[in-house]
Short mmCIF file of N, CA and C in Angstrom, two decimals:
data_model
loop_
_atom_site.label_atom_id
_atom_site.label_comp_id
_atom_site.label_asym_id
_atom_site.label_seq_id
_atom_site.Cartn_x
_atom_site.Cartn_y
_atom_site.Cartn_z
N UNK A 29 113.35 88.91 93.53
CA UNK A 29 113.79 88.93 95.12
C UNK A 29 112.48 88.38 95.50
N UNK A 30 111.53 89.72 95.22
CA UNK A 30 110.25 89.25 95.77
C UNK A 30 109.61 88.51 94.68
N UNK A 31 108.76 87.82 94.84
CA UNK A 31 107.85 86.97 93.70
C UNK A 31 106.50 86.82 94.15
N UNK A 32 105.35 87.08 93.08
CA UNK A 32 104.29 86.78 93.44
C UNK A 32 103.99 85.28 93.28
N UNK A 33 103.54 84.23 93.90
CA UNK A 33 103.36 82.95 93.20
C UNK A 33 101.89 82.41 94.17
N UNK A 34 101.24 81.21 93.20
CA UNK A 34 100.67 80.56 93.53
C UNK A 34 101.06 79.41 94.19
N UNK A 35 100.50 78.80 95.05
CA UNK A 35 100.80 77.94 96.36
C UNK A 35 99.15 77.04 96.95
N UNK A 36 99.86 75.82 97.19
CA UNK A 36 98.67 74.87 97.58
C UNK A 36 99.18 74.78 98.88
N UNK A 37 98.41 74.17 100.09
CA UNK A 37 98.82 74.20 101.14
C UNK A 37 97.64 73.65 101.81
N UNK A 38 98.05 72.73 103.15
CA UNK A 38 96.16 72.52 104.25
C UNK A 38 96.66 73.36 105.41
N UNK A 39 95.36 73.35 105.66
CA UNK A 39 95.41 74.49 106.68
C UNK A 39 94.32 73.56 108.04
N UNK A 40 94.47 73.88 108.88
CA UNK A 40 93.06 73.17 109.89
C UNK A 40 92.20 74.45 110.73
N UNK A 41 90.81 73.94 110.04
CA UNK A 41 89.99 75.04 110.87
C UNK A 41 89.61 74.51 112.14
N UNK A 42 89.81 75.29 113.16
CA UNK A 42 89.21 74.66 114.31
C UNK A 42 87.84 74.22 114.65
N UNK A 43 87.24 73.69 115.59
CA UNK A 43 85.78 73.60 115.42
C UNK A 43 85.08 74.79 116.03
N UNK A 44 85.71 75.75 116.38
CA UNK A 44 84.62 76.69 116.73
C UNK A 44 84.30 77.52 115.46
N UNK A 45 85.34 77.72 114.54
CA UNK A 45 84.97 78.21 113.05
C UNK A 45 84.58 77.37 112.02
N UNK A 46 83.94 76.12 112.46
CA UNK A 46 83.40 74.98 111.10
C UNK A 46 82.27 75.93 110.65
N UNK A 47 81.25 76.97 111.49
CA UNK A 47 80.36 77.29 110.74
C UNK A 47 80.01 77.98 109.85
N UNK A 48 81.96 78.61 109.44
CA UNK A 48 81.87 79.96 108.99
C UNK A 48 83.26 79.93 108.31
N UNK A 49 83.56 78.72 107.44
CA UNK A 49 84.54 78.69 106.47
C UNK A 49 84.64 78.96 105.56
N UNK A 50 85.29 80.59 105.19
CA UNK A 50 85.13 81.67 104.04
C UNK A 50 86.56 81.72 104.06
N UNK A 51 86.54 82.08 102.55
CA UNK A 51 88.35 82.74 101.94
C UNK A 51 88.97 83.39 103.19
N UNK A 52 88.27 84.25 103.43
CA UNK A 52 88.76 85.28 104.70
C UNK A 52 89.55 84.44 106.08
N UNK A 53 88.95 83.49 106.70
CA UNK A 53 88.80 82.59 107.81
C UNK A 53 90.30 82.07 107.14
N UNK A 54 90.07 81.50 106.22
CA UNK A 54 91.03 80.65 105.43
C UNK A 54 92.39 81.06 105.58
N UNK A 55 92.22 82.30 104.65
CA UNK A 55 93.19 83.27 104.45
C UNK A 55 94.27 83.58 105.86
N UNK A 56 93.40 83.97 107.05
CA UNK A 56 93.95 84.48 108.38
C UNK A 56 94.60 82.96 108.98
N UNK A 57 94.18 81.79 108.79
CA UNK A 57 94.59 80.92 109.04
C UNK A 57 96.04 80.69 108.23
N UNK A 58 96.23 80.27 107.29
CA UNK A 58 97.30 80.43 106.31
C UNK A 58 98.62 81.61 106.86
N UNK A 59 97.80 82.79 106.66
CA UNK A 59 98.60 83.68 107.19
C UNK A 59 99.34 83.53 108.62
N UNK A 60 98.80 83.09 109.70
CA UNK A 60 99.35 82.35 110.73
C UNK A 60 100.13 81.27 110.57
N UNK A 61 99.93 80.25 110.14
CA UNK A 61 100.66 79.31 109.68
C UNK A 61 101.92 79.43 108.60
N UNK A 62 101.90 80.70 107.47
CA UNK A 62 103.13 80.25 107.01
C UNK A 62 103.70 81.23 106.60
N UNK A 63 103.07 82.84 107.40
CA UNK A 63 104.00 83.99 106.89
C UNK A 63 105.39 84.12 107.78
N UNK A 64 106.25 84.17 107.43
CA UNK A 64 107.70 84.19 108.18
C UNK A 64 108.28 82.56 107.87
N UNK A 65 107.69 81.86 107.44
CA UNK A 65 108.49 80.57 107.17
C UNK A 65 108.98 80.36 105.44
N UNK A 66 109.95 79.55 105.86
CA UNK A 66 111.04 79.52 104.83
C UNK A 66 110.66 78.33 104.09
N UNK A 67 110.53 78.05 102.47
CA UNK A 67 110.67 77.25 102.06
C UNK A 67 111.67 77.19 100.46
N UNK A 68 112.37 76.05 101.03
CA UNK A 68 113.33 76.23 99.66
C UNK A 68 112.96 76.29 97.93
N UNK A 69 111.96 75.65 97.90
CA UNK A 69 111.23 76.36 96.42
C UNK A 69 110.99 77.53 96.75
N UNK A 70 110.19 78.63 97.18
CA UNK A 70 109.72 79.78 96.81
C UNK A 70 110.35 80.36 97.92
N UNK A 71 111.19 80.07 99.24
CA UNK A 71 111.72 81.25 99.66
C UNK A 71 111.23 81.68 100.99
N UNK A 72 111.29 82.69 101.16
CA UNK A 72 110.34 83.04 102.80
C UNK A 72 109.07 83.44 102.70
N UNK A 73 107.87 83.48 103.15
CA UNK A 73 106.63 83.32 102.62
C UNK A 73 106.58 84.98 103.41
N UNK A 74 106.73 85.83 102.83
CA UNK A 74 106.05 87.48 103.05
C UNK A 74 104.52 87.41 103.80
N UNK A 75 103.35 86.95 102.33
CA UNK A 75 102.42 87.64 102.94
C UNK A 75 101.45 86.26 102.13
N UNK A 76 100.42 86.32 102.28
CA UNK A 76 99.22 85.31 101.82
C UNK A 76 98.31 86.35 101.51
N UNK A 77 97.90 86.57 100.19
CA UNK A 77 97.63 88.07 99.62
C UNK A 77 95.87 87.56 99.19
N UNK A 78 95.91 86.16 98.83
CA UNK A 78 94.26 86.15 98.36
C UNK A 78 94.03 84.50 98.33
N UNK A 79 92.71 84.11 98.72
CA UNK A 79 92.58 82.64 98.49
C UNK A 79 91.93 82.71 97.36
N UNK A 80 92.32 81.73 96.31
CA UNK A 80 91.01 81.28 95.43
C UNK A 80 90.01 80.15 95.29
N UNK A 81 90.84 79.06 96.13
CA UNK A 81 89.83 77.54 95.87
C UNK A 81 90.41 77.36 97.06
N UNK A 82 89.22 76.78 97.91
CA UNK A 82 88.86 76.03 99.38
C UNK A 82 88.47 74.43 98.87
N UNK A 83 89.27 73.56 99.10
CA UNK A 83 88.98 72.05 98.80
C UNK A 83 87.85 71.82 99.59
N UNK A 84 86.97 70.21 99.70
CA UNK A 84 86.47 69.76 100.43
C UNK A 84 87.33 69.56 102.05
N UNK A 85 86.40 69.61 103.31
CA UNK A 85 87.18 69.01 104.47
C UNK A 85 87.52 67.86 104.44
N UNK A 86 88.51 67.80 105.32
CA UNK A 86 88.58 66.17 105.62
C UNK A 86 88.64 66.24 107.33
N UNK A 87 88.46 65.44 107.93
CA UNK A 87 88.78 65.06 109.04
C UNK A 87 89.69 63.72 109.52
N UNK A 88 90.34 63.81 110.40
CA UNK A 88 91.38 63.06 111.00
C UNK A 88 91.67 62.46 111.84
N UNK A 89 91.39 61.53 111.77
CA UNK A 89 91.15 60.41 113.30
C UNK A 89 91.78 61.20 114.44
N UNK A 90 91.12 61.39 115.88
CA UNK A 90 91.69 62.01 116.92
C UNK A 90 92.48 63.27 116.92
N UNK A 91 92.00 64.32 115.98
CA UNK A 91 92.01 65.17 115.67
C UNK A 91 90.83 66.28 115.70
N UNK A 92 90.77 67.26 116.57
CA UNK A 92 89.53 67.97 116.41
C UNK A 92 88.93 68.61 114.97
N UNK A 93 90.06 69.80 114.35
CA UNK A 93 89.89 70.17 113.79
C UNK A 93 89.35 69.71 112.44
N UNK A 94 89.03 70.73 111.48
CA UNK A 94 89.05 69.83 109.95
C UNK A 94 89.50 70.39 108.87
N UNK A 95 90.78 69.64 108.24
CA UNK A 95 91.81 69.88 106.95
C UNK A 95 91.10 70.49 105.87
N UNK A 96 91.47 71.51 105.02
CA UNK A 96 91.07 71.93 103.83
C UNK A 96 92.03 72.13 103.16
N UNK A 97 92.47 71.77 101.92
CA UNK A 97 93.51 72.15 101.28
C UNK A 97 93.02 73.42 100.30
N UNK A 98 93.85 74.56 100.14
CA UNK A 98 93.35 75.94 99.77
C UNK A 98 94.63 76.35 98.57
N UNK A 99 93.99 76.70 97.58
CA UNK A 99 94.75 77.41 96.94
C UNK A 99 95.23 79.11 96.69
N UNK A 100 96.29 79.56 97.08
CA UNK A 100 96.27 80.95 97.26
C UNK A 100 97.47 81.54 96.69
N UNK A 101 97.30 83.01 96.67
CA UNK A 101 98.51 83.77 96.28
C UNK A 101 99.33 84.42 97.36
N UNK A 102 100.54 84.43 97.34
CA UNK A 102 101.77 84.75 98.23
C UNK A 102 102.63 85.34 97.63
N UNK A 103 103.27 86.35 98.58
CA UNK A 103 104.33 87.39 98.15
C UNK A 103 105.54 86.72 98.56
N UNK A 104 106.46 85.83 97.82
CA UNK A 104 107.63 85.31 99.05
C UNK A 104 108.75 86.61 98.49
N UNK A 105 110.28 86.30 99.36
CA UNK A 105 110.69 86.51 99.30
C UNK A 105 112.27 85.29 99.37
N UNK A 106 112.90 85.52 98.11
CA UNK A 106 113.94 84.76 97.51
C UNK A 106 115.28 85.33 96.71
N UNK A 107 116.10 85.94 97.99
CA UNK A 107 117.39 85.59 97.50
C UNK A 107 118.82 85.34 96.51
N UNK A 108 118.82 85.42 95.72
CA UNK A 108 119.66 85.01 95.03
C UNK A 108 121.17 85.40 94.53
N UNK A 109 122.27 84.15 94.53
CA UNK A 109 123.32 84.40 94.59
C UNK A 109 123.47 85.53 93.04
N UNK A 110 124.27 86.38 93.45
CA UNK A 110 124.77 87.21 92.72
C UNK A 110 123.99 88.63 92.56
N UNK A 111 123.16 88.23 93.44
CA UNK A 111 121.77 89.54 92.88
C UNK A 111 122.12 90.73 93.80
N UNK A 112 121.95 92.08 92.74
CA UNK A 112 122.25 93.11 93.53
C UNK A 112 121.15 93.92 94.60
N UNK A 113 121.32 94.10 95.57
CA UNK A 113 120.66 94.37 96.27
C UNK A 113 120.91 95.92 97.45
N UNK A 114 119.69 96.53 97.41
CA UNK A 114 119.81 97.86 98.12
C UNK A 114 119.30 97.24 99.49
N UNK A 115 119.80 98.37 100.76
CA UNK A 115 119.06 97.88 101.63
C UNK A 115 119.73 98.93 103.20
N UNK A 116 119.11 98.91 103.94
CA UNK A 116 119.50 99.83 105.19
C UNK A 116 120.08 99.22 106.28
N UNK A 117 121.70 99.79 106.44
CA UNK A 117 122.09 99.15 107.61
C UNK A 117 121.27 99.20 109.20
N UNK A 118 121.18 97.80 109.73
CA UNK A 118 120.39 98.04 110.96
C UNK A 118 121.30 97.81 112.11
N UNK A 119 122.28 97.58 112.20
CA UNK A 119 123.39 97.03 113.11
C UNK A 119 124.98 97.06 112.93
N UNK A 120 125.76 97.84 113.21
CA UNK A 120 127.21 98.17 113.07
C UNK A 120 128.01 97.12 113.99
N UNK A 121 128.83 96.09 113.85
CA UNK A 121 129.55 95.60 114.95
C UNK A 121 131.34 95.47 114.42
N UNK A 122 131.91 95.00 115.41
CA UNK A 122 133.62 94.95 115.01
C UNK A 122 133.93 94.53 113.53
N UNK A 123 132.95 93.90 113.23
CA UNK A 123 133.46 92.52 112.31
C UNK A 123 132.68 92.97 110.81
N UNK A 124 132.02 94.16 110.93
CA UNK A 124 131.24 94.21 109.68
C UNK A 124 130.07 94.84 110.35
N UNK A 125 128.79 95.04 109.20
CA UNK A 125 127.77 95.61 109.20
C UNK A 125 126.38 94.97 108.52
N UNK A 126 125.25 94.62 109.14
CA UNK A 126 123.82 94.10 109.07
C UNK A 126 123.30 94.70 108.46
N UNK A 127 122.64 94.91 106.93
CA UNK A 127 121.89 95.14 106.21
C UNK A 127 120.36 94.51 105.99
N UNK A 128 119.51 95.10 106.31
CA UNK A 128 118.47 94.91 106.17
C UNK A 128 117.99 94.46 104.52
N UNK A 129 118.02 93.17 103.86
CA UNK A 129 116.89 93.35 102.78
C UNK A 129 115.71 92.67 102.62
N UNK A 130 114.72 93.30 103.20
CA UNK A 130 113.60 92.63 103.36
C UNK A 130 113.42 92.02 104.43
N UNK A 131 113.12 90.96 104.69
CA UNK A 131 112.82 90.00 105.82
C UNK A 131 114.06 89.64 106.70
N UNK A 132 115.31 89.89 106.14
CA UNK A 132 116.35 89.18 106.61
C UNK A 132 116.98 89.65 106.35
N UNK A 133 118.18 89.71 107.63
CA UNK A 133 119.14 90.90 107.38
C UNK A 133 120.60 90.26 106.19
N UNK A 134 121.61 90.29 105.78
CA UNK A 134 122.77 90.25 105.39
C UNK A 134 124.28 90.87 105.97
N UNK A 135 124.97 90.16 106.09
CA UNK A 135 126.12 90.43 106.12
C UNK A 135 127.06 91.13 105.79
N UNK A 136 127.69 92.49 105.69
CA UNK A 136 128.71 93.00 105.25
C UNK A 136 129.66 92.91 105.92
N UNK A 137 130.61 91.97 105.51
CA UNK A 137 131.48 91.51 106.28
C UNK A 137 132.80 93.36 106.14
N UNK A 138 133.48 93.35 107.20
CA UNK A 138 134.52 94.81 107.12
C UNK A 138 135.47 94.39 105.88
N UNK A 139 135.70 93.51 105.75
CA UNK A 139 136.56 93.14 104.58
C UNK A 139 136.14 93.85 103.39
N UNK A 140 134.67 93.50 103.19
CA UNK A 140 133.93 93.30 102.00
C UNK A 140 132.84 95.05 101.74
N UNK A 141 133.51 95.86 102.40
CA UNK A 141 133.13 97.06 102.72
C UNK A 141 133.91 98.00 101.65
N UNK A 142 135.46 98.16 101.54
CA UNK A 142 135.75 98.77 100.87
C UNK A 142 137.40 98.35 100.82
N UNK A 143 138.03 99.14 100.39
CA UNK A 143 139.68 98.71 100.50
C UNK A 143 140.04 99.18 101.41
N UNK A 144 139.95 100.33 102.02
CA UNK A 144 140.40 101.03 102.82
C UNK A 144 140.51 100.16 104.53
N UNK A 145 141.27 100.22 105.19
CA UNK A 145 140.66 100.00 106.83
C UNK A 145 139.78 100.60 107.17
N UNK A 146 139.08 99.95 107.76
CA UNK A 146 137.80 100.24 108.65
C UNK A 146 137.35 100.09 109.68
N UNK A 147 137.57 101.16 111.00
CA UNK A 147 138.11 100.83 112.56
C UNK A 147 136.77 100.98 112.84
N UNK A 148 136.50 99.98 113.72
CA UNK A 148 134.61 99.80 114.28
C UNK A 148 134.82 101.18 116.03
N UNK A 149 134.21 102.06 115.68
CA UNK A 149 133.92 102.89 116.53
C UNK A 149 132.61 102.59 117.27
N UNK A 150 132.97 101.69 118.62
CA UNK A 150 131.70 101.25 119.21
C UNK A 150 130.68 102.44 120.06
N UNK A 151 130.90 103.38 120.42
CA UNK A 151 130.74 104.58 120.88
C UNK A 151 129.64 105.09 119.82
N UNK A 152 130.03 105.22 119.16
CA UNK A 152 128.84 105.62 118.02
C UNK A 152 128.22 104.98 116.97
N UNK A 153 128.66 103.37 116.98
CA UNK A 153 127.93 102.37 116.50
C UNK A 153 128.42 102.56 114.90
N UNK A 154 130.03 102.85 114.40
CA UNK A 154 130.24 103.01 112.94
C UNK A 154 131.75 102.45 112.62
N UNK A 155 131.47 102.27 111.29
CA UNK A 155 132.55 101.67 111.05
C UNK A 155 133.45 103.29 110.31
N UNK A 156 134.59 103.64 110.79
CA UNK A 156 135.28 104.84 110.11
C UNK A 156 136.53 104.52 109.56
N UNK A 157 136.87 105.45 107.95
CA UNK A 157 138.49 105.39 107.66
C UNK A 157 139.07 106.75 107.83
N UNK A 158 140.39 105.96 108.19
CA UNK A 158 141.22 107.03 108.71
C UNK A 158 141.36 108.05 107.24
N UNK A 159 141.51 107.13 106.13
CA UNK A 159 142.01 107.85 105.11
C UNK A 159 141.05 108.80 104.48
N UNK A 160 140.09 108.13 104.20
CA UNK A 160 139.16 108.93 103.59
C UNK A 160 137.97 109.75 104.23
N UNK A 161 138.12 109.31 105.43
CA UNK A 161 137.20 110.07 106.49
C UNK A 161 135.49 109.63 106.24
N UNK A 162 135.59 108.56 105.29
CA UNK A 162 133.99 107.97 104.84
C UNK A 162 133.51 106.77 106.06
N UNK A 163 132.39 107.17 106.78
CA UNK A 163 131.64 106.39 107.67
C UNK A 163 130.73 105.73 107.13
N UNK A 164 130.28 104.45 107.95
CA UNK A 164 129.48 103.82 107.70
C UNK A 164 128.62 103.60 108.87
N UNK A 165 127.27 103.90 109.06
CA UNK A 165 126.66 103.70 110.63
C UNK A 165 125.29 102.83 110.05
N UNK A 166 124.46 102.84 111.19
CA UNK A 166 123.30 102.43 111.12
C UNK A 166 122.04 103.50 110.90
N UNK A 167 121.83 103.03 109.69
CA UNK A 167 120.62 103.90 109.09
C UNK A 167 121.65 104.13 107.94
N UNK A 168 122.48 104.20 107.13
CA UNK A 168 123.14 104.33 105.94
C UNK A 168 122.13 103.32 104.84
N UNK A 169 121.92 103.96 103.91
CA UNK A 169 121.73 103.33 102.67
C UNK A 169 122.95 102.53 102.00
N UNK A 170 122.87 101.80 101.91
CA UNK A 170 124.00 101.01 100.62
C UNK A 170 123.28 99.87 99.39
N UNK A 171 123.99 99.52 98.67
CA UNK A 171 123.99 98.48 97.95
C UNK A 171 125.40 97.81 97.47
N UNK A 172 124.60 96.53 97.59
CA UNK A 172 125.55 95.49 97.72
C UNK A 172 125.09 94.27 96.70
N UNK A 173 126.02 93.56 96.49
CA UNK A 173 125.62 92.09 95.89
C UNK A 173 126.09 90.81 96.89
N UNK A 174 124.97 89.68 96.73
CA UNK A 174 124.64 88.75 97.29
C UNK A 174 125.90 87.97 96.74
N UNK A 175 126.87 87.29 97.95
CA UNK A 175 127.79 86.12 97.34
C UNK A 175 127.80 84.99 98.43
N UNK A 176 126.86 85.15 99.42
CA UNK A 176 126.66 83.57 100.19
C UNK A 176 125.38 83.41 100.68
N UNK A 177 124.90 82.70 100.50
CA UNK A 177 123.57 82.67 101.13
C UNK A 177 123.55 80.53 101.39
N UNK A 178 123.18 80.94 102.95
CA UNK A 178 122.67 79.71 103.86
C UNK A 178 121.67 79.90 104.07
N UNK A 179 120.41 78.96 103.51
CA UNK A 179 119.17 79.26 104.27
C UNK A 179 119.08 78.14 105.52
N UNK A 180 118.22 78.77 106.34
CA UNK A 180 117.42 77.58 107.67
C UNK A 180 116.38 77.33 107.45
N UNK A 181 115.50 76.30 106.99
CA UNK A 181 114.19 76.58 106.56
C UNK A 181 113.56 76.31 108.25
N UNK A 182 114.06 75.79 109.29
CA UNK A 182 113.45 75.36 110.65
C UNK A 182 113.35 76.70 111.23
N UNK A 183 114.64 77.70 111.09
CA UNK A 183 114.35 79.06 111.86
C UNK A 183 114.86 79.86 110.72
N UNK A 184 114.11 80.33 110.04
CA UNK A 184 114.60 81.51 109.17
C UNK A 184 115.29 82.85 109.74
N UNK A 185 115.02 82.87 110.65
CA UNK A 185 116.29 84.05 111.67
C UNK A 185 117.36 83.76 111.66
N UNK A 186 117.99 82.57 111.24
CA UNK A 186 119.15 81.97 111.20
C UNK A 186 119.96 81.51 110.43
N UNK A 187 118.96 82.14 108.90
CA UNK A 187 119.60 82.01 107.84
C UNK A 187 120.71 82.78 107.70
N UNK A 188 121.64 82.69 106.45
CA UNK A 188 122.77 83.95 106.51
C UNK A 188 122.94 84.24 105.25
N UNK A 189 123.06 85.40 104.92
CA UNK A 189 123.40 85.94 103.68
C UNK A 189 124.48 86.92 103.85
N UNK A 190 125.54 86.34 103.07
CA UNK A 190 127.06 87.37 102.87
C UNK A 190 126.65 88.22 101.87
N UNK A 191 127.21 89.37 102.15
CA UNK A 191 127.08 90.71 100.97
C UNK A 191 128.67 91.14 100.49
N UNK A 192 128.44 91.50 99.31
CA UNK A 192 129.74 92.25 99.37
C UNK A 192 129.52 93.56 98.66
N UNK A 193 130.49 94.85 98.74
CA UNK A 193 130.22 95.98 98.30
C UNK A 193 131.35 96.47 97.91
N UNK A 194 132.57 95.61 97.33
CA UNK A 194 133.75 96.12 96.89
C UNK A 194 133.62 96.38 95.19
N UNK A 195 132.79 95.87 94.49
CA UNK A 195 132.90 96.35 93.21
C UNK A 195 132.52 97.70 93.08
N UNK A 196 132.91 98.36 91.46
CA UNK A 196 131.99 99.68 91.01
C UNK A 196 130.72 99.62 91.22
N UNK A 197 130.10 100.52 91.64
CA UNK A 197 128.78 100.47 91.65
C UNK A 197 127.95 100.03 92.84
N UNK A 198 128.83 99.48 93.92
CA UNK A 198 128.51 98.94 95.19
C UNK A 198 128.72 99.61 96.30
N UNK A 199 128.14 99.87 97.37
CA UNK A 199 128.62 100.90 98.76
C UNK A 199 127.14 101.54 98.90
N UNK A 200 127.94 102.52 100.15
CA UNK A 200 127.30 103.45 100.97
C UNK A 200 126.30 104.49 99.76
N UNK A 201 125.15 104.68 99.26
CA UNK A 201 124.56 105.05 98.35
C UNK A 201 125.14 106.57 98.45
N UNK A 202 125.68 107.16 99.44
CA UNK A 202 126.01 108.74 99.61
C UNK A 202 127.86 108.50 98.59
N UNK A 203 128.78 107.52 99.12
CA UNK A 203 129.79 107.13 98.55
C UNK A 203 129.65 107.50 97.14
N UNK A 204 128.74 106.59 96.63
CA UNK A 204 128.58 106.27 95.25
C UNK A 204 128.26 107.96 94.42
N UNK A 205 127.40 108.36 95.15
CA UNK A 205 127.30 109.76 94.78
C UNK A 205 128.18 110.60 94.48
N UNK A 206 129.18 110.53 95.79
CA UNK A 206 130.18 111.23 95.67
C UNK A 206 131.39 110.58 94.77
N UNK A 207 131.09 109.49 94.41
CA UNK A 207 132.45 109.14 93.21
C UNK A 207 131.51 109.52 92.00
N UNK A 208 130.47 109.62 91.61
CA UNK A 208 129.48 110.02 90.35
C UNK A 208 129.93 111.66 90.26
N UNK A 209 130.01 112.20 91.17
CA UNK A 209 129.97 113.66 90.78
C UNK A 209 131.74 113.80 91.10
N UNK A 210 132.47 113.22 91.23
CA UNK A 210 133.68 113.28 91.46
C UNK A 210 134.33 112.93 89.73
N UNK A 211 133.71 112.10 88.92
CA UNK A 211 133.69 111.34 87.86
C UNK A 211 133.09 112.51 86.92
N UNK A 212 131.88 113.33 87.27
CA UNK A 212 131.45 114.08 86.24
C UNK A 212 132.27 115.36 86.44
N UNK A 213 133.34 115.56 87.15
CA UNK A 213 133.88 117.24 87.78
C UNK A 213 135.09 116.93 86.69
N UNK A 214 135.75 115.74 86.69
CA UNK A 214 137.09 115.22 86.03
C UNK A 214 136.71 115.26 84.64
N UNK A 215 135.63 114.95 84.24
CA UNK A 215 134.70 115.10 82.81
C UNK A 215 134.75 116.20 82.44
N UNK A 216 134.89 116.87 83.02
CA UNK A 216 134.22 118.46 82.85
C UNK A 216 135.70 119.13 82.48
N UNK A 217 136.93 118.88 83.29
CA UNK A 217 137.88 119.27 83.07
C UNK A 217 138.38 119.35 81.62
#
């Protein structure tokens, strides 16, 4: 999911900064340019961490800045299909829950949370089962598996990640703990 990668990219240094083209300046310019952007090869750039090499500058016709190719390290986020992820419920809606998994949210559709029927409680922003009294609310920790992924490189925030929590070992952390305690009690009998 998270990776540290070595990348190369070109950055424009504005004329007012040409007297001090330093790794710190190039790092800041790369952060402004790349952080939050999506690349199909490496995923979403979370952070530019260190600049290793700055090439010779190039001037382009009718452009005020000087362009430098830089080699740098970055931390990226690239969710993989079938990967099991832990996240926090950030929003509950009538059709499911949005779970924060790194810099993006995944949708845990109501049909993928439990085999039980879950009713939406708009007033309390939660999904609740009438049978087992289980409740899923904003702030709950959840373990889920990525089952669909549609990455939008132009608008990374519009990327869609579908999650499921219906398999054994997946679901709200509190429910998983209850299940573990129940199994231990049965094994002790």
